[in-house]
mmCIF file of C-alpha atoms in Angstrom:
data_model
loop_
_atom_site.group_PDB
_atom_site.id
_atom_site.type_symbol
_atom_site.label_atom_id
_atom_site.label_comp_id
_atom_site.label_asym_id
_atom_site.label_seq_id
_atom_site.Cartn_x
_atom_site.Cartn_y
_atom_site.Cartn_z
ATOM 1 C CA MET A 8 13.640 59.422 -54.862
ATOM 2 C CA ARG A 9 11.385 58.548 -51.943
ATOM 3 C CA ASN A 10 11.561 55.141 -50.366
ATOM 4 C CA THR A 11 7.958 54.446 -51.482
ATOM 5 C CA ASP A 12 9.008 54.875 -55.112
ATOM 6 C CA LYS A 13 11.902 52.466 -54.854
ATOM 7 C CA ASN A 14 10.169 50.034 -52.551
ATOM 8 C CA PRO A 15 6.403 50.406 -52.871
ATOM 9 C CA PHE A 16 5.600 47.041 -51.298
ATOM 10 C CA GLY A 17 7.888 47.335 -48.249
ATOM 11 C CA ALA A 18 6.944 50.938 -47.563
ATOM 12 C CA TYR A 19 3.260 50.165 -47.942
ATOM 13 C CA ILE A 20 3.174 47.244 -45.535
ATOM 14 C CA ARG A 21 5.348 49.053 -43.001
ATOM 15 C CA GLU A 22 3.018 52.054 -43.016
ATOM 16 C CA LYS A 23 -0.016 49.820 -42.708
ATOM 17 C CA ARG A 24 1.485 47.702 -39.941
ATOM 18 C CA GLU A 25 2.622 50.762 -38.009
ATOM 19 C CA SER A 26 -0.816 52.310 -38.245
ATOM 20 C CA PHE A 27 -2.344 49.171 -36.714
ATOM 21 C CA ARG A 28 0.376 49.065 -34.053
ATOM 22 C CA LYS A 29 -0.648 52.474 -32.741
ATOM 23 C CA THR A 30 -3.781 50.935 -31.308
ATOM 24 C CA ASP A 31 -2.813 47.272 -31.120
ATOM 25 C CA ARG A 32 0.606 46.198 -29.896
ATOM 26 C CA SER A 33 0.236 42.772 -31.478
ATOM 27 C CA PHE A 34 1.178 44.478 -34.752
ATOM 28 C CA SER A 35 4.795 44.843 -33.729
ATOM 29 C CA LEU A 36 7.308 43.700 -36.338
ATOM 30 C CA ARG A 37 8.150 40.659 -34.217
ATOM 31 C CA GLN A 38 4.600 39.474 -33.707
ATOM 32 C CA VAL A 39 3.476 39.983 -37.294
ATOM 33 C CA ALA A 40 6.573 38.159 -38.526
ATOM 34 C CA GLN A 41 5.795 35.314 -36.180
ATOM 35 C CA ARG A 42 2.204 35.049 -37.383
ATOM 36 C CA ILE A 43 3.159 34.836 -41.050
ATOM 37 C CA GLY A 44 6.045 32.471 -40.334
ATOM 38 C CA VAL A 45 9.195 34.496 -41.066
ATOM 39 C CA GLU A 46 11.995 35.826 -38.881
ATOM 40 C CA PRO A 47 11.496 39.411 -37.618
ATOM 41 C CA SER A 48 14.819 40.382 -39.174
ATOM 42 C CA TYR A 49 13.572 39.087 -42.524
ATOM 43 C CA LEU A 50 10.335 41.060 -42.345
ATOM 44 C CA SER A 51 12.365 44.101 -41.404
ATOM 45 C CA LYS A 52 14.424 43.651 -44.565
ATOM 46 C CA VAL A 53 11.217 43.304 -46.605
ATOM 47 C CA GLU A 54 9.916 46.564 -45.175
ATOM 48 C CA ARG A 55 13.176 48.340 -45.891
ATOM 49 C CA GLY A 56 13.239 47.101 -49.454
ATOM 50 C CA GLU A 57 16.371 45.061 -49.056
ATOM 51 C CA ASN A 58 16.802 41.957 -51.089
ATOM 52 C CA ALA A 59 14.278 39.777 -49.261
ATOM 53 C CA PRO A 60 11.607 38.241 -51.495
ATOM 54 C CA LEU A 61 8.411 36.887 -49.975
ATOM 55 C CA SER A 62 6.653 33.836 -51.369
ATOM 56 C CA GLU A 63 3.075 34.132 -52.613
ATOM 57 C CA GLU A 64 1.909 32.177 -49.574
ATOM 58 C CA LYS A 65 3.564 34.665 -47.174
ATOM 59 C CA ILE A 66 2.163 37.643 -49.089
ATOM 60 C CA LEU A 67 -1.334 36.221 -48.835
ATOM 61 C CA LEU A 68 -0.893 35.695 -45.092
ATOM 62 C CA LEU A 69 0.358 39.254 -44.745
ATOM 63 C CA ALA A 70 -2.656 40.528 -46.663
ATOM 64 C CA LEU A 71 -4.921 38.761 -44.185
ATOM 65 C CA GLU A 72 -2.968 40.191 -41.245
ATOM 66 C CA LEU A 73 -3.143 43.738 -42.559
ATOM 67 C CA ASP A 74 -6.680 43.517 -43.884
ATOM 68 C CA GLU A 75 -5.491 44.254 -47.382
ATOM 69 C CA ASP A 76 -6.603 43.003 -50.757
ATOM 70 C CA GLN A 77 -4.451 40.007 -51.680
ATOM 71 C CA ASP A 78 -4.260 40.924 -55.372
ATOM 72 C CA VAL A 79 -3.151 44.450 -54.542
ATOM 73 C CA LEU A 80 -0.303 43.231 -52.321
ATOM 74 C CA LEU A 81 0.755 40.660 -54.913
ATOM 75 C CA ALA A 82 0.768 43.346 -57.605
ATOM 76 C CA LEU A 83 2.896 45.641 -55.427
ATOM 77 C CA CYS A 84 5.418 42.775 -55.325
ATOM 78 C CA GLY A 85 5.257 42.365 -59.090
ATOM 79 C CA LYS A 86 3.401 39.069 -58.784
ATOM 80 C CA ILE A 87 0.120 37.669 -60.058
ATOM 81 C CA GLY A 88 -1.915 35.177 -58.046
ATOM 82 C CA LYS A 89 -1.655 31.530 -59.052
ATOM 83 C CA ASP A 90 -5.388 31.383 -59.685
ATOM 84 C CA VAL A 91 -5.179 34.311 -62.114
ATOM 85 C CA GLN A 92 -2.166 32.741 -63.825
ATOM 86 C CA GLU A 93 -4.175 29.565 -64.258
ATOM 87 C CA VAL A 94 -7.000 31.490 -65.924
ATOM 88 C CA ILE A 95 -4.556 33.059 -68.375
ATOM 89 C CA ARG A 96 -2.696 29.806 -68.980
ATOM 90 C CA LYS A 97 -5.876 28.097 -70.094
ATOM 91 C CA ARG A 98 -6.528 30.656 -72.842
ATOM 92 C CA PRO A 99 -3.299 32.652 -73.184
ATOM 93 C CA LEU A 100 -3.946 34.288 -76.551
ATOM 94 C CA LEU A 101 -7.442 35.403 -75.624
ATOM 95 C CA PHE A 102 -6.592 36.842 -72.214
ATOM 96 C CA ALA A 103 -3.317 38.444 -73.279
ATOM 97 C CA GLN A 104 -5.144 40.235 -76.067
ATOM 98 C CA LEU A 105 -8.020 41.173 -73.773
ATOM 99 C CA ILE A 106 -5.697 42.689 -71.159
ATOM 100 C CA ARG A 107 -3.808 44.655 -73.820
ATOM 101 C CA ASP A 108 -7.072 45.938 -75.244
ATOM 102 C CA LEU A 109 -8.247 47.033 -71.809
ATOM 103 C CA LYS A 110 -5.067 48.675 -70.581
ATOM 104 C CA ASN A 111 -6.088 52.246 -71.319
ATOM 105 C CA LEU A 112 -9.755 52.018 -70.434
ATOM 106 C CA PRO A 113 -10.882 53.956 -67.367
ATOM 107 C CA ASP A 114 -11.995 51.891 -64.373
ATOM 108 C CA HIS A 115 -15.681 52.562 -64.886
ATOM 109 C CA ALA A 116 -15.454 51.278 -68.454
ATOM 110 C CA VAL A 117 -13.620 48.123 -67.369
ATOM 111 C CA LEU A 118 -16.267 47.536 -64.735
ATOM 112 C CA ARG A 119 -18.970 47.832 -67.383
ATOM 113 C CA ILE A 120 -17.557 45.058 -69.539
ATOM 114 C CA ILE A 121 -20.251 42.510 -69.652
ATOM 115 C CA ARG A 122 -20.833 39.277 -71.332
ATOM 116 C CA GLU A 123 -24.043 39.147 -73.240
ATOM 117 C CA VAL A 124 -26.199 36.057 -73.310
ATOM 118 C CA ARG A 125 -25.836 34.581 -76.781
ATOM 119 C CA ASP A 126 -29.042 34.279 -78.718
ATOM 120 C CA GLY A 127 -29.088 31.545 -81.328
ATOM 121 C CA LYS A 128 -31.578 30.199 -83.800
ATOM 122 C CA TRP A 129 -34.969 29.123 -82.478
ATOM 123 C CA MET B 4 -28.350 43.992 -74.365
ATOM 124 C CA LEU B 5 -28.958 40.956 -72.211
ATOM 125 C CA GLU B 6 -26.559 39.759 -69.570
ATOM 126 C CA LEU B 7 -26.502 37.071 -66.918
ATOM 127 C CA SER B 8 -25.558 38.354 -63.510
ATOM 128 C CA GLY B 9 -25.592 35.869 -60.669
ATOM 129 C CA GLN B 10 -29.050 34.367 -60.549
ATOM 130 C CA GLU B 11 -30.782 36.906 -62.727
ATOM 131 C CA LEU B 12 -31.032 37.932 -66.350
ATOM 132 C CA ARG B 13 -30.728 41.645 -67.016
ATOM 133 C CA PHE B 14 -32.314 43.284 -70.002
ATOM 134 C CA TYR B 15 -30.409 46.527 -70.173
ATOM 135 C CA HIS B 16 -30.515 49.603 -72.413
ATOM 136 C CA PRO B 17 -28.063 52.179 -71.044
ATOM 137 C CA ASP B 18 -28.358 54.114 -74.305
ATOM 138 C CA LEU B 19 -31.939 54.972 -73.270
ATOM 139 C CA GLU B 20 -31.342 55.710 -69.602
ATOM 140 C CA PRO B 21 -28.765 54.372 -67.140
ATOM 141 C CA TRP B 22 -31.652 52.796 -65.223
ATOM 142 C CA ALA B 23 -33.378 51.261 -68.250
ATOM 143 C CA LEU B 24 -32.910 47.827 -66.729
ATOM 144 C CA LEU B 25 -35.228 44.898 -66.148
ATOM 145 C CA ARG B 26 -34.117 42.070 -63.865
ATOM 146 C CA VAL B 27 -35.650 38.674 -64.476
ATOM 147 C CA PHE B 28 -35.267 35.673 -62.204
ATOM 148 C CA LEU B 29 -36.859 32.258 -61.913
ATOM 149 C CA VAL B 30 -38.262 31.068 -58.618
ATOM 150 C CA ARG B 31 -39.144 27.446 -58.105
ATOM 151 C CA THR B 32 -41.923 26.340 -55.872
ATOM 152 C CA VAL B 33 -43.852 23.181 -55.098
ATOM 153 C CA GLN B 34 -46.803 22.182 -57.169
ATOM 154 C CA ARG B 35 -50.004 22.643 -55.227
ATOM 155 C CA PRO B 36 -52.328 19.649 -55.034
ATOM 156 C CA GLU B 37 -55.029 19.897 -57.687
ATOM 157 C CA ASN B 38 -57.822 20.170 -55.169
ATOM 158 C CA SER B 39 -56.151 22.805 -52.978
ATOM 159 C CA PRO B 40 -57.566 26.321 -52.996
ATOM 160 C CA ALA B 41 -56.010 28.699 -55.504
ATOM 161 C CA ARG B 42 -53.479 30.837 -53.724
ATOM 162 C CA LEU B 43 -50.524 33.048 -54.267
ATOM 163 C CA LEU B 44 -47.235 31.288 -54.842
ATOM 164 C CA THR B 45 -44.529 32.040 -52.353
ATOM 165 C CA SER B 46 -40.853 32.591 -52.956
ATOM 166 C CA GLU B 47 -39.537 30.691 -49.971
ATOM 167 C CA ASN B 48 -37.813 28.171 -52.173
ATOM 168 C CA GLY B 49 -35.496 30.634 -53.785
ATOM 169 C CA ARG B 50 -34.151 31.614 -57.146
ATOM 170 C CA LEU B 51 -32.825 29.026 -59.528
ATOM 171 C CA PRO B 52 -29.180 29.095 -60.586
ATOM 172 C CA ILE B 53 -28.765 30.117 -64.234
ATOM 173 C CA ARG B 54 -25.834 29.169 -66.473
ATOM 174 C CA HIS B 55 -24.751 30.069 -70.004
ATOM 175 C CA VAL B 56 -25.273 27.251 -72.512
ATOM 176 C CA ASP B 57 -21.943 28.187 -74.122
ATOM 177 C CA ASP B 58 -20.034 27.437 -70.905
ATOM 178 C CA PHE B 59 -21.056 23.781 -70.979
ATOM 179 C CA ALA B 60 -21.588 23.358 -74.705
ATOM 180 C CA GLU B 61 -19.790 20.029 -75.034
ATOM 181 C CA LYS B 62 -22.113 18.421 -72.479
ATOM 182 C CA LEU B 63 -25.375 19.785 -73.852
ATOM 183 C CA PRO B 64 -27.534 18.691 -76.786
ATOM 184 C CA GLU B 65 -26.839 20.145 -80.205
ATOM 185 C CA SER B 66 -30.316 21.736 -80.226
ATOM 186 C CA TRP B 67 -29.428 23.725 -77.075
ATOM 187 C CA ARG B 68 -26.148 24.926 -78.565
ATOM 188 C CA GLU B 69 -27.974 26.058 -81.664
ATOM 189 C CA ARG B 70 -30.516 28.073 -79.671
ATOM 190 C CA GLY B 71 -27.927 29.573 -77.321
ATOM 191 C CA GLY B 72 -29.238 31.223 -74.177
ATOM 192 C CA VAL B 73 -29.092 29.835 -70.679
ATOM 193 C CA PHE B 74 -30.253 26.823 -68.685
ATOM 194 C CA VAL B 75 -31.603 26.150 -65.207
ATOM 195 C CA PRO B 76 -32.133 22.984 -63.115
ATOM 196 C CA LEU B 77 -35.604 21.817 -62.231
ATOM 197 C CA TYR B 78 -36.945 18.475 -61.031
ATOM 198 C CA PRO B 79 -39.904 17.021 -62.899
ATOM 199 C CA GLY B 80 -43.026 17.935 -60.964
ATOM 200 C CA GLU B 81 -41.606 21.180 -59.600
ATOM 201 C CA SER B 82 -43.138 24.462 -60.515
ATOM 202 C CA LEU B 83 -41.688 27.882 -61.142
ATOM 203 C CA TRP B 84 -42.730 31.462 -61.626
ATOM 204 C CA ILE B 85 -40.917 34.273 -63.385
ATOM 205 C CA GLY B 86 -39.954 37.294 -61.288
ATOM 206 C CA LEU B 87 -39.734 40.740 -62.914
ATOM 207 C CA MET B 88 -38.050 43.654 -61.205
ATOM 208 C CA PRO B 89 -37.325 47.102 -62.628
ATOM 209 C CA ASP B 90 -34.184 48.947 -61.622
ATOM 210 C CA SER B 91 -35.165 51.107 -58.699
ATOM 211 C CA ASP B 92 -31.720 51.516 -57.152
ATOM 212 C CA GLY B 93 -31.377 54.704 -55.201
ATOM 213 C CA GLY B 94 -35.127 55.096 -54.886
ATOM 214 C CA ASN B 95 -35.591 56.000 -58.552
ATOM 215 C CA PRO B 96 -39.163 57.281 -58.577
ATOM 216 C CA CYS B 97 -39.754 56.401 -62.187
ATOM 217 C CA PRO B 98 -38.384 52.963 -63.081
ATOM 218 C CA TYR B 99 -38.092 52.250 -66.787
ATOM 219 C CA PRO B 100 -41.032 50.090 -67.925
ATOM 220 C CA PHE B 101 -40.666 46.970 -70.042
ATOM 221 C CA ALA B 102 -43.173 44.789 -71.868
ATOM 222 C CA VAL B 103 -42.350 41.112 -71.391
ATOM 223 C CA LYS B 104 -43.495 38.138 -73.434
ATOM 224 C CA ALA B 105 -43.073 34.647 -72.063
ATOM 225 C CA GLY B 106 -43.520 31.322 -73.764
ATOM 226 C CA THR B 107 -42.981 27.636 -73.165
ATOM 227 C CA GLY B 108 -42.354 25.292 -76.052
ATOM 228 C CA LYS B 109 -42.852 28.394 -78.195
ATOM 229 C CA VAL B 110 -46.431 28.713 -77.005
ATOM 230 C CA ASN B 111 -47.326 32.059 -75.450
ATOM 231 C CA MET B 112 -47.916 31.558 -71.721
ATOM 232 C CA LEU B 113 -50.642 34.181 -71.504
ATOM 233 C CA THR B 114 -52.683 33.396 -74.611
ATOM 234 C CA LEU B 115 -51.614 29.881 -75.722
ATOM 235 C CA ALA B 116 -51.032 31.312 -79.209
ATOM 236 C CA LEU B 117 -47.924 30.426 -81.187
ATOM 237 C CA TRP B 118 -44.837 32.365 -80.144
ATOM 238 C CA THR B 119 -44.307 35.663 -81.936
ATOM 239 C CA GLU B 120 -42.014 38.589 -81.296
ATOM 240 C CA THR B 121 -44.572 41.324 -81.678
ATOM 241 C CA LEU B 122 -47.007 42.659 -79.092
ATOM 242 C CA GLN B 123 -50.632 41.873 -79.606
ATOM 243 C CA GLU B 124 -53.415 44.352 -79.096
ATOM 244 C CA GLY B 125 -56.745 43.072 -77.798
ATOM 245 C CA ASP B 126 -56.001 39.725 -76.218
ATOM 246 C CA GLN B 127 -52.895 41.026 -74.445
ATOM 247 C CA ASP B 128 -50.078 38.539 -74.864
ATOM 248 C CA TYR B 129 -47.483 40.218 -72.633
ATOM 249 C CA ALA B 130 -46.982 41.620 -69.155
ATOM 250 C CA VAL B 131 -45.843 45.127 -68.283
ATOM 251 C CA CYS B 132 -43.323 45.702 -65.495
ATOM 252 C CA PRO B 133 -43.982 47.825 -63.551
ATOM 253 C CA PRO B 134 -46.717 47.338 -62.399
ATOM 254 C CA GLN B 135 -46.548 43.560 -63.003
ATOM 255 C CA HIS B 136 -43.855 41.911 -60.892
ATOM 256 C CA TRP B 137 -44.222 38.331 -61.936
ATOM 257 C CA ILE B 138 -45.539 35.935 -64.484
ATOM 258 C CA PRO B 139 -47.104 33.406 -62.159
ATOM 259 C CA GLY B 140 -48.029 30.666 -64.570
ATOM 260 C CA LEU B 141 -49.487 29.457 -67.794
ATOM 261 C CA LEU B 142 -52.976 30.044 -69.132
ATOM 262 C CA GLY B 143 -54.992 26.848 -68.934
ATOM 263 C CA GLN B 144 -57.225 25.552 -71.716
ATOM 264 C CA ASP B 145 -60.085 26.522 -69.399
ATOM 265 C CA ARG B 146 -58.710 30.143 -69.588
ATOM 266 C CA THR B 147 -57.660 30.224 -65.923
ATOM 267 C CA LEU B 148 -54.092 30.953 -64.987
ATOM 268 C CA ARG B 149 -52.386 27.814 -63.710
ATOM 269 C CA GLN B 150 -49.065 26.897 -62.190
ATOM 270 C CA MET B 151 -46.545 25.697 -64.752
ATOM 271 C CA VAL B 152 -45.008 22.409 -63.815
ATOM 272 C CA ALA B 153 -41.839 20.842 -65.221
ATOM 273 C CA THR B 154 -42.347 17.573 -67.020
ATOM 274 C CA PRO B 155 -40.122 15.570 -69.382
ATOM 275 C CA LEU B 156 -40.278 16.673 -72.979
ATOM 276 C CA HIS B 157 -41.790 13.906 -75.168
ATOM 277 C CA SER B 158 -43.879 12.698 -72.213
ATOM 278 C CA GLY B 159 -46.972 13.917 -74.041
ATOM 279 C CA ARG B 160 -47.939 16.091 -71.078
ATOM 280 C CA THR B 161 -46.288 19.419 -71.949
ATOM 281 C CA ALA B 162 -48.465 22.308 -73.068
ATOM 282 C CA GLU B 163 -46.485 22.346 -76.289
ATOM 283 C CA GLU B 164 -47.344 18.736 -77.046
ATOM 284 C CA ALA B 165 -50.975 19.167 -76.045
ATOM 285 C CA LEU B 166 -51.432 22.221 -78.246
ATOM 286 C CA LEU B 167 -49.044 21.636 -81.138
ATOM 287 C CA GLY B 168 -48.932 17.845 -81.192
ATOM 288 C CA ALA B 169 -45.138 17.630 -81.022
ATOM 289 C CA ALA B 170 -42.252 18.259 -78.631
ATOM 290 C CA ARG B 171 -39.887 20.410 -80.602
ATOM 291 C CA HIS B 172 -38.708 23.155 -78.268
ATOM 292 C CA GLY B 173 -39.446 22.725 -74.558
ATOM 293 C CA GLY B 174 -37.934 25.285 -72.208
ATOM 294 C CA ILE B 175 -39.020 28.853 -71.612
ATOM 295 C CA GLN B 176 -38.766 31.741 -74.024
ATOM 296 C CA LEU B 177 -38.616 35.372 -72.979
ATOM 297 C CA ALA B 178 -38.607 38.605 -74.949
ATOM 298 C CA ALA B 179 -38.417 42.062 -73.365
ATOM 299 C CA PHE B 180 -39.252 45.374 -75.017
ATOM 300 C CA PRO B 181 -38.245 48.647 -73.313
ATOM 301 C CA MET B 182 -40.650 51.544 -73.456
ATOM 302 C CA LYS B 183 -40.019 54.044 -76.267
ATOM 303 C CA HIS B 184 -37.870 56.772 -74.829
ATOM 304 C CA SER B 185 -40.190 59.559 -75.931
ATOM 305 C CA VAL B 186 -43.088 57.863 -74.131
ATOM 306 C CA TYR B 187 -40.984 57.363 -71.039
ATOM 307 C CA ARG B 188 -39.925 61.011 -70.976
ATOM 308 C CA SER B 189 -43.471 62.258 -71.109
ATOM 309 C CA LEU B 190 -44.602 59.669 -68.558
ATOM 310 C CA CYS B 191 -41.945 60.656 -66.058
ATOM 311 C CA GLN B 192 -41.941 64.394 -66.498
ATOM 312 C CA GLY B 193 -41.709 66.167 -63.197
ATOM 313 C CA THR B 194 -40.321 63.261 -61.244
ATOM 314 C CA SER B 195 -36.914 63.483 -59.676
ATOM 315 C CA PRO B 196 -34.803 61.060 -57.672
ATOM 316 C CA GLY B 197 -36.061 60.884 -54.127
ATOM 317 C CA GLY B 198 -39.661 61.735 -54.962
ATOM 318 C CA ARG B 199 -42.464 59.457 -55.981
ATOM 319 C CA GLY B 200 -43.719 59.046 -59.486
ATOM 320 C CA ARG B 201 -46.884 57.718 -61.000
ATOM 321 C CA ILE B 202 -45.707 54.345 -62.080
ATOM 322 C CA SER B 203 -43.753 53.513 -58.959
ATOM 323 C CA GLU B 204 -46.805 53.631 -56.823
ATOM 324 C CA GLY B 205 -47.854 50.256 -55.641
ATOM 325 C CA LEU B 206 -44.365 48.833 -56.246
ATOM 326 C CA ALA B 207 -43.674 46.268 -53.639
ATOM 327 C CA ALA B 208 -40.382 44.611 -52.881
ATOM 328 C CA PHE B 209 -40.826 40.959 -53.556
ATOM 329 C CA GLY B 210 -39.375 40.659 -53.697
ATOM 330 C CA PRO B 211 -31.861 16.057 -70.078
ATOM 331 C CA ASP B 212 -34.789 18.488 -71.468
ATOM 332 C CA LEU B 213 -37.938 19.500 -69.753
ATOM 333 C CA GLY B 214 -41.060 21.319 -70.854
ATOM 334 C CA MET B 215 -43.994 22.739 -68.935
ATOM 335 C CA GLU B 216 -47.403 21.277 -68.295
ATOM 336 C CA TRP B 217 -50.401 22.810 -66.569
ATOM 337 C CA GLY B 218 -50.666 22.666 -62.787
ATOM 338 C CA PRO B 219 -53.390 23.817 -60.397
ATOM 339 C CA PRO B 220 -54.951 27.270 -60.723
ATOM 340 C CA VAL B 221 -53.163 30.229 -59.196
ATOM 341 C CA GLN B 222 -54.761 33.304 -57.738
ATOM 342 C CA ALA B 223 -53.065 35.989 -59.774
ATOM 343 C CA ASP B 224 -53.788 38.285 -62.660
ATOM 344 C CA ILE B 225 -51.895 39.646 -65.586
ATOM 345 C CA LEU B 226 -52.435 43.368 -65.330
ATOM 346 C CA PRO B 227 -53.566 45.248 -68.428
ATOM 347 C CA ASP B 228 -50.982 47.346 -70.241
ATOM 348 C CA PRO B 229 -51.524 50.876 -68.854
ATOM 349 C CA HIS B 230 -49.554 52.446 -71.712
ATOM 350 C CA GLY B 231 -50.784 50.690 -74.867
ATOM 351 C CA PRO B 232 -48.896 48.518 -77.388
ATOM 352 C CA SER B 233 -47.563 51.494 -79.355
ATOM 353 C CA SER B 234 -45.551 52.576 -76.296
ATOM 354 C CA TRP B 235 -42.965 49.848 -76.688
ATOM 355 C CA ASP B 236 -39.715 50.000 -78.613
ATOM 356 C CA MET B 237 -39.874 47.010 -80.948
ATOM 357 C CA GLU B 238 -36.397 47.736 -82.339
ATOM 358 C CA ARG B 239 -34.791 47.190 -78.975
ATOM 359 C CA MET B 240 -36.337 43.829 -78.206
ATOM 360 C CA ASN B 241 -33.992 41.270 -76.606
ATOM 361 C CA ARG B 242 -34.907 37.635 -76.250
ATOM 362 C CA VAL B 243 -33.538 34.543 -74.573
ATOM 363 C CA PHE B 244 -34.151 30.811 -74.645
ATOM 364 C CA ILE B 245 -34.096 29.336 -71.134
ATOM 365 C CA HIS B 246 -33.545 25.600 -71.344
ATOM 366 C CA LEU B 247 -34.891 23.477 -68.528
ATOM 367 C CA ALA B 248 -32.451 20.790 -67.457
ATOM 368 C CA ASP B 249 -33.643 17.899 -65.360
ATOM 369 C CA ALA B 250 -31.941 18.753 -62.041
ATOM 370 C CA ARG B 251 -30.710 15.165 -61.744
ATOM 371 C CA THR B 252 -28.384 15.852 -64.685
ATOM 372 C CA TRP B 253 -27.169 19.218 -63.343
ATOM 373 C CA LYS B 254 -24.066 17.961 -61.540
ATOM 374 C CA GLY B 255 -22.984 15.896 -64.530
ATOM 375 C CA ILE B 256 -23.249 18.968 -66.747
ATOM 376 C CA THR B 257 -21.950 21.754 -64.507
ATOM 377 C CA GLY B 258 -20.028 19.937 -61.778
ATOM 378 C CA GLU B 259 -22.141 21.809 -59.209
ATOM 379 C CA ASP B 260 -24.631 20.335 -56.802
ATOM 380 C CA PRO B 261 -28.183 21.147 -57.891
ATOM 381 C CA PRO B 262 -30.656 22.625 -55.422
ATOM 382 C CA GLY B 263 -32.208 19.825 -53.369
ATOM 383 C CA PRO B 264 -35.587 18.556 -54.558
ATOM 384 C CA LEU B 265 -38.591 20.220 -53.005
ATOM 385 C CA ALA B 266 -40.909 18.173 -50.899
ATOM 386 C CA GLY B 267 -44.308 18.566 -52.460
ATOM 387 C CA PRO B 268 -47.348 16.523 -53.158
ATOM 388 C CA GLY B 269 -47.231 17.006 -56.868
ATOM 389 C CA ARG B 270 -43.854 15.624 -57.898
ATOM 390 C CA LYS B 271 -44.113 13.254 -60.735
ATOM 391 C CA GLY B 272 -42.390 12.178 -63.911
ATOM 392 C CA GLU B 273 -39.647 10.219 -62.118
#
């Protein structure tokens, strides 16, 4: 099995960081780790897929560093953003059912889900 | 179908054509002084925010919940016009035409007749977009088109109260009818994306409870229907009730800051 299969998040951020580093040396492991507030050795473990979890706050900082979508990086870590959790928590039955109903729809169909303006009696 | 997207309402019929879409937005403007020369209304003051009634149901009157639809903030004395824009994304040479009826207090804005959901031959009671890109105002009792100006419902000054003797509805009513598909197909034969079609020519980019009273005259016309009333698909009509909320209540209802009041000579009703 490839490393990306076992460790999609670590492999992804390493590849992204390394691609930036080719043209900008401030994307070294040490400097990126410093900017997001972790030890370089810890970020190295994250990239190698060793047992080194990152908090949501650190993942969001990393997403900013690497110009990545925050939700995508969170999902690669098996996490969901706090704001999304809050949306679901407010109406758990409705959103759980909605997500299940949508799981097999192609992207273009999901993007076309719209909310109609309700017309009443007048 | 009818959806709310940002600051516009979209009347959309993808079963007819993917571009069978009419965008409608509301643009507020100052009321011109009564003795000023009639002139075109400008859009410098921007589109009004639009919200679903259902999203704030517990803070809105029962009559609004019953009618459904959407609501917008407006200060008494401010004026608005209704923008109409066909879908011309990608330079579509033949936008899908719609017939649009507009009312206030369930009085037709263009004829002052009682609101109906059919299209009238003769004294045309609707606009056609394209070519019409706005509904600039409300027909006056002197048969000139005038600015429509927000005023408190039950003040006795709304067009509804003047014409019907009671303030029952307020707000703005819209109904949009797409062109029959067979008519559209024959109209747009021979056009293809990237070219120019007949009906796109002349298209220009433009770019608690209130009712509407008459303001000063505006220099604008409602263009005659170039296709005829039988061209419109009555079965696919969509309609919406747009409630007018006094902007001073907007924050209490939505939690959002309303647009700042416009500085104009005609503000009143405070």
